[in-house]
Amino acid sequence: QVQVVESGGGSVQAGGSLKLSCAVSGYIARPCAMAWYRQAPGKDRELVSSIGSDGTTTYADSVKGRFTISQNNAKNTLALQMNSLKTEDTALYYCAASFRTVTTGRCESQYWGQGTQVTVSS
């Protein structure tokens, strides 16, 4: 059974930094993609950043230049370095690991962690 566990959330003042970590275990084949999502109170879950198995990264416009996603394949971990944090970055941050489905071969079978809270105060 695939397990996804996030850590590293906390409270910080605006302008500060936090680093989130995500550990994935229990899989046979490596994830084809991993991503960080976030959900603020009263808002929909949004994609913050993703990284493919080839290292290709994407970022939401709102975090470009401030957040950096990285993965360590040897340790099966994913990280999100968050700098210059803003109050609007306050949210529950989720890690998601995607795997190729057996039937279609598409990178679409997602497993989610429970989330880690990030609170940015002014």
Coordinates of N, CA and C in Angstrom, one line a residue:
Q1 N 0.8 -1.2 0.0 CA 0.0 0.0 0.0 C 0.9 1.2 0.0
V2 N 0.6 2.1 -0.9 CA 1.4 3.4 -1.0 C 1.1 4.3 0.1
Q3 N 2.1 4.8 0.7 CA 1.9 5.8 1.8 C 2.6 7.1 1.5
V4 N 1.9 8.2 1.7 CA 2.5 9.5 1.4 C 2.4 10.3 2.7
V5 N 3.5 10.8 3.2 CA 3.5 11.5 4.5 C 4.2 12.8 4.4
E6 N 3.5 13.9 4.7 CA 4.1 15.2 4.7 C 4.6 15.6 6.0
S7 N 5.6 16.6 6.0 CA 6.1 17.1 7.3 C 6.7 18.5 7.0
G8 N 6.9 19.3 8.0 CA 7.6 20.5 7.8 C 6.8 21.8 7.9
G9 N 5.5 21.6 8.0 CA 4.6 22.8 8.1 C 4.8 23.5 9.4
G10 N 4.2 24.7 9.6 CA 4.3 25.4 10.8 C 3.9 26.9 10.6
S11 N 4.2 27.7 11.6 CA 3.8 29.1 11.5 C 5.0 29.9 11.3
V12 N 4.9 31.0 10.5 CA 6.0 31.8 10.2 C 5.5 33.2 9.9
Q13 N 6.3 34.2 10.1 CA 5.9 35.6 9.7 C 6.1 35.8 8.2
A14 N 5.3 36.7 7.7 CA 5.5 37.1 6.3 C 6.9 37.5 6.0
G15 N 7.4 37.0 4.8 CA 8.8 37.2 4.5 C 9.7 36.0 4.9
G16 N 9.2 35.2 5.7 CA 10.0 34.0 6.2 C 10.0 32.9 5.2
S17 N 10.6 31.8 5.7 CA 10.8 30.6 4.9 C 10.4 29.4 5.6
L18 N 9.9 28.4 4.9 CA 9.6 27.0 5.4 C 10.0 26.0 4.3
K19 N 10.4 24.8 4.8 CA 10.6 23.8 3.8 C 9.7 22.6 4.2
L20 N 8.9 22.2 3.2 CA 8.1 21.0 3.4 C 8.7 19.8 2.8
S21 N 8.5 18.6 3.4 CA 9.0 17.4 3.0 C 7.9 16.4 2.8
C22 N 8.1 15.4 1.9 CA 7.1 14.4 1.6 C 7.9 13.1 1.4
A23 N 7.5 12.1 2.1 CA 8.1 10.7 2.0 C 7.1 9.8 1.4
V24 N 7.5 9.1 0.4 CA 6.6 8.1 -0.3 C 7.1 6.7 -0.1
S25 N 6.3 5.8 0.3 CA 6.8 4.4 0.5 C 5.7 3.4 0.1
G26 N 6.1 2.2 0.0 CA 5.1 1.1 -0.3 C 4.8 0.9 -1.8
Y27 N 5.6 1.5 -2.7 CA 5.3 1.3 -4.1 C 6.3 0.3 -4.7
I28 N 5.9 -0.2 -5.9 CA 6.8 -1.1 -6.7 C 7.5 -0.4 -7.7
A29 N 6.8 0.4 -8.5 CA 7.4 1.3 -9.5 C 7.5 2.7 -9.0
R30 N 8.5 3.4 -9.4 CA 8.6 4.8 -9.0 C 7.5 5.7 -9.5
P31 N 7.2 6.7 -8.7 CA 6.1 7.7 -9.2 C 6.5 8.3 -10.5
C32 N 5.6 8.5 -11.4 CA 5.8 9.1 -12.7 C 5.8 10.6 -12.5
A33 N 5.2 11.1 -11.4 CA 5.1 12.5 -11.1 C 4.8 12.7 -9.7
M34 N 5.2 13.8 -9.1 CA 4.9 14.2 -7.8 C 4.5 15.7 -7.7
A35 N 3.7 16.0 -6.8 CA 3.3 17.4 -6.8 C 2.9 17.9 -5.3
W36 N 2.9 19.2 -5.2 CA 2.4 19.8 -4.0 C 1.1 20.6 -4.4
Y37 N 0.1 20.4 -3.6 CA -1.2 21.1 -3.7 C -1.4 21.8 -2.4
R38 N -2.3 22.8 -2.4 CA -2.7 23.5 -1.2 C -4.2 23.8 -1.2
Q39 N -4.8 23.9 0.0 CA -6.2 24.3 0.1 C -6.3 25.3 1.3
A40 N -6.7 26.5 0.9 CA -7.0 27.5 2.0 C -8.4 27.4 2.4
P41 N -8.8 27.8 3.6 CA -10.2 27.8 4.0 C -11.1 28.5 3.1
G42 N -12.2 27.7 2.7 CA -13.2 28.3 1.8 C -12.8 28.3 0.3
K43 N -11.6 27.8 0.0 CA -11.2 27.8 -1.4 C -11.0 26.4 -1.9
D44 N -10.9 26.2 -3.2 CA -10.7 24.9 -3.8 C -9.2 24.6 -3.7
R45 N -8.9 23.3 -3.7 CA -7.5 22.8 -3.7 C -6.9 23.3 -5.0
E46 N -5.7 23.8 -4.9 CA -5.0 24.2 -6.1 C -3.6 23.6 -6.2
L47 N -3.1 23.4 -7.4 CA -1.8 22.8 -7.7 C -0.8 23.9 -7.5
V48 N 0.2 23.7 -6.6 CA 1.3 24.6 -6.3 C 2.5 24.4 -7.2
S49 N 2.9 23.1 -7.3 CA 4.1 22.8 -8.0 C 4.1 21.3 -8.3
S50 N 4.7 20.9 -9.4 CA 4.8 19.5 -9.8 C 6.2 19.3 -10.4
I51 N 6.6 18.0 -10.3 CA 7.8 17.6 -10.9 C 7.6 16.2 -11.5
G52 N 8.1 16.0 -12.8 CA 7.9 14.8 -13.5 C 9.1 13.9 -13.2
S53 N 9.1 12.7 -13.7 CA 10.2 11.7 -13.5 C 11.4 12.2 -14.3
D54 N 11.2 13.0 -15.3 CA 12.4 13.6 -16.0 C 12.9 14.9 -15.4
G55 N 12.3 15.3 -14.3 CA 12.8 16.5 -13.6 C 12.1 17.8 -14.1
T56 N 11.2 17.7 -15.0 CA 10.5 18.8 -15.5 C 9.6 19.4 -14.4
T57 N 9.6 20.7 -14.1 CA 8.9 21.3 -13.0 C 7.9 22.3 -13.5
T58 N 6.8 22.4 -12.8 CA 5.8 23.5 -13.0 C 5.5 24.2 -11.7
Y59 N 5.1 25.4 -11.8 CA 4.8 26.2 -10.7 C 3.5 27.1 -11.0
A60 N 2.7 27.2 -9.9 CA 1.6 28.2 -10.1 C 2.2 29.6 -10.2
D61 N 1.5 30.4 -10.9 CA 2.0 31.8 -11.1 C 2.3 32.5 -9.8
S62 N 1.4 32.2 -8.8 CA 1.5 32.9 -7.5 C 2.7 32.5 -6.7
V63 N 3.4 31.5 -7.0 CA 4.6 31.1 -6.2 C 5.9 31.1 -7.0
K64 N 5.8 31.4 -8.3 CA 7.0 31.4 -9.1 C 8.0 32.4 -8.6
G65 N 9.2 31.9 -8.5 CA 10.3 32.8 -8.0 C 10.5 32.7 -6.5
R66 N 9.5 32.1 -5.8 CA 9.5 32.1 -4.4 C 9.6 30.6 -3.9
F67 N 9.0 29.7 -4.6 CA 9.0 28.3 -4.1 C 9.9 27.5 -5.1
T68 N 10.5 26.4 -4.5 CA 11.3 25.5 -5.4 C 11.0 24.1 -5.0
I69 N 10.6 23.3 -6.0 CA 10.3 21.9 -5.8 C 11.5 21.1 -6.1
S70 N 11.8 20.0 -5.3 CA 12.9 19.1 -5.6 C 12.6 17.7 -5.2
Q71 N 13.2 16.8 -5.7 CA 13.0 15.4 -5.3 C 14.3 14.6 -5.2
N72 N 14.3 13.7 -4.3 CA 15.5 12.9 -4.1 C 15.1 11.4 -4.4
N73 N 15.4 11.0 -5.6 CA 14.9 9.6 -5.9 C 15.5 8.5 -5.1
A74 N 16.7 8.7 -4.6 CA 17.4 7.7 -3.8 C 16.7 7.5 -2.5
K75 N 16.2 8.7 -1.9 CA 15.5 8.6 -0.6 C 14.0 8.6 -0.8
N76 N 13.5 8.6 -2.0 CA 12.0 8.6 -2.3 C 11.3 9.8 -1.5
T77 N 11.9 11.0 -1.6 CA 11.4 12.1 -0.9 C 11.2 13.3 -1.9
L78 N 10.2 14.1 -1.5 CA 9.9 15.3 -2.3 C 10.0 16.5 -1.3
A79 N 10.5 17.6 -1.8 CA 10.6 18.8 -0.9 C 10.0 20.0 -1.6
L80 N 9.6 21.0 -0.8 CA 9.1 22.3 -1.3 C 9.7 23.3 -0.5
Q81 N 10.7 24.1 -1.0 CA 11.3 25.2 -0.3 C 10.5 26.4 -0.6
M82 N 10.0 27.0 0.5 CA 9.1 28.2 0.3 C 9.8 29.4 1.0
N83 N 10.1 30.4 0.1 CA 10.7 31.6 0.6 C 9.8 32.8 0.4
S84 N 10.1 33.9 1.0 CA 9.3 35.1 0.9 C 7.8 34.8 1.0
L85 N 7.5 34.1 2.1 CA 6.1 33.7 2.3 C 5.2 34.9 2.5
K86 N 4.0 34.7 2.0 CA 3.0 35.8 2.1 C 1.8 35.2 2.9
T87 N 1.0 36.1 3.5 CA -0.2 35.7 4.2 C -1.1 34.8 3.4
E88 N -1.1 35.1 2.1 CA -2.0 34.3 1.2 C -1.5 33.0 0.9
D89 N -0.3 32.6 1.4 CA 0.2 31.3 1.2 C -0.3 30.4 2.3
T90 N -1.0 30.9 3.3 CA -1.6 30.1 4.4 C -2.6 29.1 3.8
A91 N -2.3 27.9 4.1 CA -3.2 26.8 3.6 C -2.7 25.4 4.2
L92 N -3.5 24.4 3.9 CA -3.1 23.1 4.2 C -2.4 22.5 2.9
Y93 N -1.2 22.1 3.1 CA -0.4 21.7 1.9 C -0.4 20.2 1.8
Y94 N -0.7 19.7 0.6 CA -0.7 18.2 0.4 C 0.3 17.8 -0.6
C95 N 0.9 16.6 -0.4 CA 1.8 16.0 -1.3 C 1.0 14.9 -2.0
A96 N 1.2 14.8 -3.3 CA 0.6 13.8 -4.1 C 1.6 13.1 -5.0
A97 N 1.5 11.8 -5.0 CA 2.4 10.9 -5.8 C 1.6 10.3 -6.9
S98 N 2.0 10.4 -8.2 CA 1.2 9.7 -9.3 C 2.0 8.6 -9.8
F99 N 1.2 7.5 -10.2 CA 1.8 6.3 -10.8 C 1.0 6.0 -12.1
R100 N 1.7 5.3 -12.9 CA 1.1 4.9 -14.2 C 0.1 3.7 -13.9
T101 N -1.1 3.8 -14.4 CA -2.1 2.8 -14.2 C -1.7 1.6 -15.1
V102 N -2.0 0.4 -14.7 CA -1.7 -0.8 -15.4 C -2.5 -0.9 -16.7
T103 N -3.7 -0.5 -16.7 CA -4.6 -0.6 -17.9 C -4.3 0.4 -19.0
T104 N -4.1 1.7 -18.6 CA -3.9 2.7 -19.6 C -2.5 3.1 -19.8
G105 N -1.6 2.9 -18.8 CA -0.3 3.4 -18.9 C -0.1 4.9 -18.6
R106 N -1.2 5.6 -18.3 CA -1.2 7.0 -18.1 C -0.8 7.3 -16.7
C107 N -0.1 8.4 -16.5 CA 0.3 8.8 -15.2 C -0.8 9.5 -14.5
E108 N -1.7 8.7 -13.9 CA -3.0 9.3 -13.4 C -3.5 8.7 -12.1
S109 N -2.7 7.7 -11.6 CA -3.2 7.1 -10.3 C -2.5 7.8 -9.2
Q110 N -3.3 8.7 -8.5 CA -2.7 9.5 -7.4 C -3.0 9.0 -6.0
Y111 N -1.9 9.2 -5.2 CA -2.0 8.9 -3.8 C -1.7 10.2 -3.0
W112 N -2.5 10.4 -2.0 CA -2.4 11.7 -1.3 C -1.9 11.5 0.2
G113 N -1.2 12.5 0.7 CA -0.9 12.5 2.1 C -2.1 13.2 2.9
Q114 N -1.9 13.3 4.2 CA -2.9 13.9 5.0 C -2.8 15.5 5.1
G115 N -1.7 16.0 4.6 CA -1.6 17.4 4.6 C -0.8 17.9 5.8
T116 N -0.1 19.1 5.6 CA 0.6 19.8 6.7 C 0.2 21.2 6.6
Q117 N -0.1 21.8 7.8 CA -0.5 23.2 7.8 C 0.6 24.2 7.7
V118 N 0.4 25.2 6.9 CA 1.3 26.3 6.8 C 0.5 27.6 7.1
T119 N 1.0 28.3 8.1 CA 0.3 29.6 8.5 C 1.3 30.7 8.5
V120 N 1.0 31.7 7.7 CA 1.8 32.9 7.5 C 1.1 34.1 8.1
S121 N 1.7 34.7 9.1 CA 1.1 35.9 9.7 C 1.8 37.2 9.3
S122 N 1.0 38.2 9.4 CA 1.6 39.5 9.0 C 2.3 40.2 10.1

